[in-house]
Amino acid sequence: MWNVNVVESYTGHVEPGGDAARRTLEALTVTKLSVGPMDNNAYLLVCRATNEALLVDAANDPERLSDLIGHAEDRPTLRTIVTTHQHGDHWQALGAVAGANGAYTAAHPADAGPLPVPPDHLVEHGDTLSVGDSTLEVIHLRGHTPGSIALLYRDPAGHPHLFTGDSLFPGGVGKTNSAEEFRSLLDDVETRVFGELPDETWFYPGHGDDSTLGAQRSKLPEWRERGW
């Protein structure tokens, strides 16, 4: 039996194979868990009013993800699994977790082809997804892959929360394979993320620790000069 302990003190750091960490907002809880050999982050968002849930990246370890959702009668109802992009380390558990929970799957059409199950919902820039009574906005960030997306939750009681997949990390944008792709990704990150959202925005990447836009904003010129 896999066992996932959840700690309530949220710092944005989780250890591979270690505890999950839960952040409790007024309307949502956000629980972060590291899964798989590439230290992928999976994020379980649960609406506190309806107990409906959305999972960002069923990356690996379906048993641990199922244990995170829980086994008791009052466990959240997983309605949706969003895959942030097509790279295989982000969807190893997608089929198993979706099948076990009867969840809908969602991804951008440009990245749908390689996924192990065809997405039930194809989402484009500006579309929205629901987590119970709360809403997530889809932001298309082109460059890491053609269909990479981020998910934005505008907390009415606090600052925005942004789930960036592998498009934005503390210290730079995600890996790209050409100068053109790098410019595309950095342009989108600059205009669609930093250009639209305040410094207080907390972002949650696909690997490693979280950060805020304010902690990274001054580094944008350095990133552009550094190049891909």
PDB file of C-alpha atoms in Angstrom:
ATOM      1  CA  MET A   1       0.000   0.000   0.000  1.00  0.00           C
ATOM      2  CA  TRP A   2       1.412   3.372  -1.000  1.00  0.00           C
ATOM      3  CA  ASN A   3       1.193   5.994   1.687  1.00  0.00           C
ATOM      4  CA  VAL A   4       1.309   9.717   1.026  1.00  0.00           C
ATOM      5  CA  ASN A   5       1.554  11.939   4.056  1.00  0.00           C
ATOM      6  CA  VAL A   6       0.248  15.466   3.530  1.00  0.00           C
ATOM      7  CA  VAL A   7       1.791  18.344   5.456  1.00  0.00           C
ATOM      8  CA  GLU A   8      -0.134  21.584   5.888  1.00  0.00           C
ATOM      9  CA  SER A   9       2.906  23.889   5.996  1.00  0.00           C
ATOM     10  CA  TYR A  10       3.302  24.918   2.350  1.00  0.00           C
ATOM     11  CA  THR A  11       6.655  26.299   1.189  1.00  0.00           C
ATOM     12  CA  GLY A  12       6.652  25.264  -2.486  1.00  0.00           C
ATOM     13  CA  HIS A  13       9.271  22.557  -1.924  1.00  0.00           C
ATOM     14  CA  VAL A  14       8.574  18.819  -1.941  1.00  0.00           C
ATOM     15  CA  GLU A  15      11.013  15.922  -1.987  1.00  0.00           C
ATOM     16  CA  PRO A  16      10.968  13.077  -4.533  1.00  0.00           C
ATOM     17  CA  GLY A  17       9.135  10.185  -2.924  1.00  0.00           C
ATOM     18  CA  GLY A  18       8.377  12.329   0.113  1.00  0.00           C
ATOM     19  CA  ASP A  19       5.445  14.088   1.687  1.00  0.00           C
ATOM     20  CA  ALA A  20       2.864  16.056  -0.237  1.00  0.00           C
ATOM     21  CA  ALA A  21       2.301  19.672   0.811  1.00  0.00           C
ATOM     22  CA  ARG A  22      -1.100  21.344   0.944  1.00  0.00           C
ATOM     23  CA  ARG A  23      -1.894  25.048   0.651  1.00  0.00           C
ATOM     24  CA  THR A  24      -5.374  26.053   1.812  1.00  0.00           C
ATOM     25  CA  LEU A  25      -6.950  29.042   0.073  1.00  0.00           C
ATOM     26  CA  GLU A  26     -10.391  30.443   0.753  1.00  0.00           C
ATOM     27  CA  ALA A  27     -12.075  28.517  -2.080  1.00  0.00           C
ATOM     28  CA  LEU A  28      -9.469  25.916  -3.098  1.00  0.00           C
ATOM     29  CA  THR A  29      -6.808  23.685  -1.681  1.00  0.00           C
ATOM     30  CA  VAL A  30      -3.623  23.109  -3.701  1.00  0.00           C
ATOM     31  CA  THR A  31      -1.652  19.962  -2.907  1.00  0.00           C
ATOM     32  CA  LYS A  32       1.770  19.400  -4.473  1.00  0.00           C
ATOM     33  CA  LEU A  33       3.416  15.996  -4.825  1.00  0.00           C
ATOM     34  CA  SER A  34       6.674  14.944  -6.489  1.00  0.00           C
ATOM     35  CA  VAL A  35       6.321  11.754  -8.555  1.00  0.00           C
ATOM     36  CA  GLY A  36       8.487   9.615 -10.819  1.00  0.00           C
ATOM     37  CA  PRO A  37      12.229   9.447 -11.506  1.00  0.00           C
ATOM     38  CA  MET A  38      12.346  12.963 -13.018  1.00  0.00           C
ATOM     39  CA  ASP A  39      10.957  14.710  -9.914  1.00  0.00           C
ATOM     40  CA  ASN A  40       7.760  15.766 -11.676  1.00  0.00           C
ATOM     41  CA  ASN A  41       5.289  17.893  -9.781  1.00  0.00           C
ATOM     42  CA  ALA A  42       1.628  16.929  -9.765  1.00  0.00           C
ATOM     43  CA  TYR A  43      -0.899  19.385  -8.334  1.00  0.00           C
ATOM     44  CA  LEU A  44      -4.290  18.390  -6.949  1.00  0.00           C
ATOM     45  CA  LEU A  45      -6.734  21.306  -6.773  1.00  0.00           C
ATOM     46  CA  VAL A  46      -9.866  20.720  -4.703  1.00  0.00           C
ATOM     47  CA  CYS A  47     -12.873  23.043  -4.458  1.00  0.00           C
ATOM     48  CA  ARG A  48     -13.645  23.428  -0.771  1.00  0.00           C
ATOM     49  CA  ALA A  49     -17.360  24.012  -1.404  1.00  0.00           C
ATOM     50  CA  THR A  50     -18.099  21.090  -3.742  1.00  0.00           C
ATOM     51  CA  ASN A  51     -15.187  18.689  -3.070  1.00  0.00           C
ATOM     52  CA  GLU A  52     -14.605  18.423  -6.825  1.00  0.00           C
ATOM     53  CA  ALA A  53     -10.983  18.154  -7.920  1.00  0.00           C
ATOM     54  CA  LEU A  54      -8.725  18.843 -10.874  1.00  0.00           C
ATOM     55  CA  LEU A  55      -5.265  17.308 -11.291  1.00  0.00           C
ATOM     56  CA  VAL A  56      -2.500  19.162 -13.115  1.00  0.00           C
ATOM     57  CA  ASP A  57      -0.239  16.565 -14.800  1.00  0.00           C
ATOM     58  CA  ALA A  58      -0.777  12.897 -13.957  1.00  0.00           C
ATOM     59  CA  ALA A  59       2.942  12.561 -14.427  1.00  0.00           C
ATOM     60  CA  ASN A  60       3.833   9.216 -12.834  1.00  0.00           C
ATOM     61  CA  ASP A  61       3.237   6.914  -9.854  1.00  0.00           C
ATOM     62  CA  PRO A  62      -0.519   6.315 -10.304  1.00  0.00           C
ATOM     63  CA  GLU A  63      -0.659   4.539  -6.944  1.00  0.00           C
ATOM     64  CA  ARG A  64       0.732   7.586  -5.145  1.00  0.00           C
ATOM     65  CA  LEU A  65      -1.613   9.896  -7.000  1.00  0.00           C
ATOM     66  CA  SER A  66      -4.577   7.688  -6.100  1.00  0.00           C
ATOM     67  CA  ASP A  67      -3.443   7.689  -2.480  1.00  0.00           C
ATOM     68  CA  LEU A  68      -3.178  11.474  -2.613  1.00  0.00           C
ATOM     69  CA  ILE A  69      -6.787  11.710  -3.821  1.00  0.00           C
ATOM     70  CA  GLY A  70      -7.711   9.317  -1.032  1.00  0.00           C
ATOM     71  CA  HIS A  71      -9.746   6.173  -0.495  1.00  0.00           C
ATOM     72  CA  ALA A  72     -12.369   7.219   2.052  1.00  0.00           C
ATOM     73  CA  GLU A  73     -15.964   7.994   1.144  1.00  0.00           C
ATOM     74  CA  ASP A  74     -15.349  11.733   1.625  1.00  0.00           C
ATOM     75  CA  ARG A  75     -12.447  11.837  -0.826  1.00  0.00           C
ATOM     76  CA  PRO A  76     -12.583  14.477  -3.562  1.00  0.00           C
ATOM     77  CA  THR A  77     -14.276  13.644  -6.851  1.00  0.00           C
ATOM     78  CA  LEU A  78     -11.618  13.952  -9.557  1.00  0.00           C
ATOM     79  CA  ARG A  79     -13.446  15.517 -12.511  1.00  0.00           C
ATOM     80  CA  THR A  80     -10.604  16.701 -14.731  1.00  0.00           C
ATOM     81  CA  ILE A  81      -6.962  15.932 -15.458  1.00  0.00           C
ATOM     82  CA  VAL A  82      -5.062  18.604 -17.371  1.00  0.00           C
ATOM     83  CA  THR A  83      -1.830  17.736 -19.185  1.00  0.00           C
ATOM     84  CA  THR A  84       0.316  20.850 -19.520  1.00  0.00           C
ATOM     85  CA  HIS A  85       2.285  19.536 -22.501  1.00  0.00           C
ATOM     86  CA  GLN A  86       3.085  16.459 -24.551  1.00  0.00           C
ATOM     87  CA  HIS A  87       6.415  15.338 -23.032  1.00  0.00           C
ATOM     88  CA  GLY A  88       6.180  11.781 -21.754  1.00  0.00           C
ATOM     89  CA  ASP A  89       7.325  12.465 -18.216  1.00  0.00           C
ATOM     90  CA  HIS A  90       4.138  14.489 -17.672  1.00  0.00           C
ATOM     91  CA  TRP A  91       1.570  11.825 -18.585  1.00  0.00           C
ATOM     92  CA  GLN A  92       2.854   8.393 -17.508  1.00  0.00           C
ATOM     93  CA  ALA A  93      -0.062   7.969 -15.086  1.00  0.00           C
ATOM     94  CA  LEU A  94      -2.715   9.704 -17.192  1.00  0.00           C
ATOM     95  CA  GLY A  95      -4.508   6.625 -18.469  1.00  0.00           C
ATOM     96  CA  ALA A  96      -4.500   4.844 -15.122  1.00  0.00           C
ATOM     97  CA  VAL A  97      -5.664   7.798 -13.035  1.00  0.00           C
ATOM     98  CA  ALA A  98      -8.281   8.921 -15.549  1.00  0.00           C
ATOM     99  CA  GLY A  99      -9.620   5.392 -15.862  1.00  0.00           C
ATOM    100  CA  ALA A 100      -9.735   4.755 -12.127  1.00  0.00           C
ATOM    101  CA  ASN A 101     -11.614   7.987 -11.434  1.00  0.00           C
ATOM    102  CA  GLY A 102     -13.721   8.398 -14.563  1.00  0.00           C
ATOM    103  CA  ALA A 103     -12.108  11.808 -15.026  1.00  0.00           C
ATOM    104  CA  TYR A 104     -12.203  13.950 -18.126  1.00  0.00           C
ATOM    105  CA  THR A 105      -8.838  14.784 -19.684  1.00  0.00           C
ATOM    106  CA  ALA A 106      -7.815  18.109 -21.201  1.00  0.00           C
ATOM    107  CA  ALA A 107      -4.875  19.380 -23.261  1.00  0.00           C
ATOM    108  CA  HIS A 108      -4.059  21.829 -26.030  1.00  0.00           C
ATOM    109  CA  PRO A 109      -4.775  20.426 -29.528  1.00  0.00           C
ATOM    110  CA  ALA A 110      -1.192  21.037 -30.680  1.00  0.00           C
ATOM    111  CA  ASP A 111       0.059  18.604 -28.028  1.00  0.00           C
ATOM    112  CA  ALA A 112      -2.809  16.100 -28.044  1.00  0.00           C
ATOM    113  CA  GLY A 113      -1.308  13.618 -30.517  1.00  0.00           C
ATOM    114  CA  PRO A 114       1.360  11.977 -28.318  1.00  0.00           C
ATOM    115  CA  LEU A 115      -0.885  11.578 -25.275  1.00  0.00           C
ATOM    116  CA  PRO A 116      -1.820   8.005 -24.283  1.00  0.00           C
ATOM    117  CA  VAL A 117      -5.538   8.820 -24.241  1.00  0.00           C
ATOM    118  CA  PRO A 118      -7.214  11.324 -26.590  1.00  0.00           C
ATOM    119  CA  PRO A 119      -8.226  14.424 -24.604  1.00  0.00           C
ATOM    120  CA  ASP A 120     -11.919  14.765 -23.868  1.00  0.00           C
ATOM    121  CA  HIS A 121     -11.507  18.534 -23.933  1.00  0.00           C
ATOM    122  CA  LEU A 122      -9.216  20.470 -26.268  1.00  0.00           C
ATOM    123  CA  VAL A 123      -8.397  23.847 -24.742  1.00  0.00           C
ATOM    124  CA  GLU A 124      -7.037  26.970 -26.412  1.00  0.00           C
ATOM    125  CA  HIS A 125      -5.603  30.238 -25.125  1.00  0.00           C
ATOM    126  CA  GLY A 126      -8.300  32.123 -23.241  1.00  0.00           C
ATOM    127  CA  ASP A 127     -10.496  29.096 -22.529  1.00  0.00           C
ATOM    128  CA  THR A 128     -11.531  28.243 -18.979  1.00  0.00           C
ATOM    129  CA  LEU A 129     -11.801  25.070 -16.929  1.00  0.00           C
ATOM    130  CA  SER A 130     -13.795  24.573 -13.755  1.00  0.00           C
ATOM    131  CA  VAL A 131     -12.770  23.167 -10.403  1.00  0.00           C
ATOM    132  CA  GLY A 132     -16.097  22.986  -8.652  1.00  0.00           C
ATOM    133  CA  ASP A 133     -17.087  26.614  -8.070  1.00  0.00           C
ATOM    134  CA  SER A 134     -13.703  28.003  -9.124  1.00  0.00           C
ATOM    135  CA  THR A 135     -12.366  28.821 -12.580  1.00  0.00           C
ATOM    136  CA  LEU A 136      -8.961  28.335 -14.200  1.00  0.00           C
ATOM    137  CA  GLU A 137      -7.875  30.309 -17.258  1.00  0.00           C
ATOM    138  CA  VAL A 138      -5.813  28.629 -19.987  1.00  0.00           C
ATOM    139  CA  ILE A 139      -2.673  30.466 -21.138  1.00  0.00           C
ATOM    140  CA  HIS A 140      -0.954  29.095 -24.257  1.00  0.00           C
ATOM    141  CA  LEU A 141       2.848  29.471 -24.013  1.00  0.00           C
ATOM    142  CA  ARG A 142       4.401  28.430 -27.320  1.00  0.00           C
ATOM    143  CA  GLY A 143       7.963  27.173 -27.428  1.00  0.00           C
ATOM    144  CA  HIS A 144       8.761  24.400 -24.971  1.00  0.00           C
ATOM    145  CA  THR A 145       6.306  22.398 -27.044  1.00  0.00           C
ATOM    146  CA  PRO A 146       3.788  23.696 -29.603  1.00  0.00           C
ATOM    147  CA  GLY A 147       0.871  23.198 -27.223  1.00  0.00           C
ATOM    148  CA  SER A 148       2.303  23.978 -23.793  1.00  0.00           C
ATOM    149  CA  ILE A 149      -0.236  25.608 -21.502  1.00  0.00           C
ATOM    150  CA  ALA A 150      -0.321  27.237 -18.096  1.00  0.00           C
ATOM    151  CA  LEU A 151      -3.367  27.429 -15.829  1.00  0.00           C
ATOM    152  CA  LEU A 152      -4.234  30.601 -13.941  1.00  0.00           C
ATOM    153  CA  TYR A 153      -6.379  30.800 -10.830  1.00  0.00           C
ATOM    154  CA  ARG A 154      -7.294  34.344  -9.832  1.00  0.00           C
ATOM    155  CA  ASP A 155      -7.983  33.951  -6.120  1.00  0.00           C
ATOM    156  CA  PRO A 156     -10.722  36.464  -5.216  1.00  0.00           C
ATOM    157  CA  ALA A 157      -9.380  36.535  -1.664  1.00  0.00           C
ATOM    158  CA  GLY A 158      -5.680  36.841  -2.476  1.00  0.00           C
ATOM    159  CA  HIS A 159      -3.040  36.826  -5.173  1.00  0.00           C
ATOM    160  CA  PRO A 160      -3.107  34.868  -8.465  1.00  0.00           C
ATOM    161  CA  HIS A 161      -1.801  31.293  -8.660  1.00  0.00           C
ATOM    162  CA  LEU A 162      -0.241  30.067 -11.929  1.00  0.00           C
ATOM    163  CA  PHE A 163       0.568  26.461 -12.862  1.00  0.00           C
ATOM    164  CA  THR A 164       3.254  26.774 -15.542  1.00  0.00           C
ATOM    165  CA  GLY A 165       4.176  23.213 -16.553  1.00  0.00           C
ATOM    166  CA  ASP A 166       7.675  23.308 -18.045  1.00  0.00           C
ATOM    167  CA  SER A 167       7.302  26.769 -19.590  1.00  0.00           C
ATOM    168  CA  LEU A 168       8.494  28.820 -16.611  1.00  0.00           C
ATOM    169  CA  PHE A 169      10.785  27.943 -13.713  1.00  0.00           C
ATOM    170  CA  PRO A 170      12.630  29.932 -11.080  1.00  0.00           C
ATOM    171  CA  GLY A 171      15.675  31.029 -13.082  1.00  0.00           C
ATOM    172  CA  GLY A 172      14.339  30.863 -16.616  1.00  0.00           C
ATOM    173  CA  VAL A 173      11.925  29.553 -19.177  1.00  0.00           C
ATOM    174  CA  GLY A 174      11.736  25.884 -20.114  1.00  0.00           C
ATOM    175  CA  LYS A 175      14.064  24.096 -22.479  1.00  0.00           C
ATOM    176  CA  THR A 176      13.748  24.869 -26.168  1.00  0.00           C
ATOM    177  CA  ASN A 177      15.468  23.337 -29.188  1.00  0.00           C
ATOM    178  CA  SER A 178      16.125  26.408 -31.317  1.00  0.00           C
ATOM    179  CA  ALA A 179      16.625  30.141 -31.049  1.00  0.00           C
ATOM    180  CA  GLU A 180      13.238  30.647 -32.712  1.00  0.00           C
ATOM    181  CA  GLU A 181      11.449  28.475 -30.157  1.00  0.00           C
ATOM    182  CA  PHE A 182      13.264  30.259 -27.334  1.00  0.00           C
ATOM    183  CA  ARG A 183      12.162  33.665 -28.578  1.00  0.00           C
ATOM    184  CA  SER A 184       8.607  32.409 -28.974  1.00  0.00           C
ATOM    185  CA  LEU A 185       8.483  31.063 -25.435  1.00  0.00           C
ATOM    186  CA  LEU A 186      10.119  34.056 -23.811  1.00  0.00           C
ATOM    187  CA  ASP A 187       7.903  36.449 -25.793  1.00  0.00           C
ATOM    188  CA  ASP A 188       4.785  34.608 -24.626  1.00  0.00           C
ATOM    189  CA  VAL A 189       6.016  34.430 -21.029  1.00  0.00           C
ATOM    190  CA  GLU A 190       6.824  38.140 -21.064  1.00  0.00           C
ATOM    191  CA  THR A 191       3.548  39.295 -22.621  1.00  0.00           C
ATOM    192  CA  ARG A 192       1.021  36.717 -21.414  1.00  0.00           C
ATOM    193  CA  VAL A 193       2.415  36.146 -17.911  1.00  0.00           C
ATOM    194  CA  PHE A 194       4.690  38.943 -16.677  1.00  0.00           C
ATOM    195  CA  GLY A 195       2.867  41.557 -18.757  1.00  0.00           C
ATOM    196  CA  GLU A 196      -0.552  40.618 -17.369  1.00  0.00           C
ATOM    197  CA  LEU A 197      -0.001  39.466 -13.797  1.00  0.00           C
ATOM    198  CA  PRO A 198       1.294  41.160 -10.641  1.00  0.00           C
ATOM    199  CA  ASP A 199       4.498  40.433  -8.764  1.00  0.00           C
ATOM    200  CA  GLU A 200       2.538  38.663  -6.027  1.00  0.00           C
ATOM    201  CA  THR A 201       1.532  35.894  -8.452  1.00  0.00           C
ATOM    202  CA  TRP A 202       2.762  32.576  -7.099  1.00  0.00           C
ATOM    203  CA  PHE A 203       3.757  30.094  -9.781  1.00  0.00           C
ATOM    204  CA  TYR A 204       3.986  26.330  -9.621  1.00  0.00           C
ATOM    205  CA  PRO A 205       6.332  24.682 -12.161  1.00  0.00           C
ATOM    206  CA  GLY A 206       6.434  21.163 -13.545  1.00  0.00           C
ATOM    207  CA  HIS A 207       9.630  20.300 -11.658  1.00  0.00           C
ATOM    208  CA  GLY A 208      11.292  21.710  -8.566  1.00  0.00           C
ATOM    209  CA  ASP A 209      10.393  24.596  -6.305  1.00  0.00           C
ATOM    210  CA  ASP A 210       7.797  27.320  -6.700  1.00  0.00           C
ATOM    211  CA  SER A 211       8.487  31.051  -6.923  1.00  0.00           C
ATOM    212  CA  THR A 212       6.749  34.375  -7.503  1.00  0.00           C
ATOM    213  CA  LEU A 213       6.741  36.552 -10.600  1.00  0.00           C
ATOM    214  CA  GLY A 214       8.180  39.368  -8.535  1.00  0.00           C
ATOM    215  CA  ALA A 215      11.216  37.288  -7.614  1.00  0.00           C
ATOM    216  CA  GLN A 216      11.894  36.575 -11.306  1.00  0.00           C
ATOM    217  CA  ARG A 217      10.789  39.744 -13.129  1.00  0.00           C
ATOM    218  CA  SER A 218      14.115  41.601 -12.961  1.00  0.00           C
ATOM    219  CA  LYS A 219      15.876  38.627 -14.566  1.00  0.00           C
ATOM    220  CA  LEU A 220      13.929  38.716 -17.851  1.00  0.00           C
ATOM    221  CA  PRO A 221      16.567  40.771 -19.733  1.00  0.00           C
ATOM    222  CA  GLU A 222      19.255  38.380 -18.511  1.00  0.00           C
ATOM    223  CA  TRP A 223      17.267  35.396 -19.754  1.00  0.00           C
ATOM    224  CA  ARG A 224      16.844  36.968 -23.173  1.00  0.00           C
ATOM    225  CA  GLU A 225      20.539  37.784 -23.433  1.00  0.00           C
ATOM    226  CA  ARG A 226      21.478  34.284 -22.310  1.00  0.00           C
ATOM    227  CA  GLY A 227      19.367  32.769 -25.081  1.00  0.00           C
ATOM    228  CA  TRP A 228      18.379  29.188 -25.591  1.00  0.00           C
TER     229      TRP A 228
END
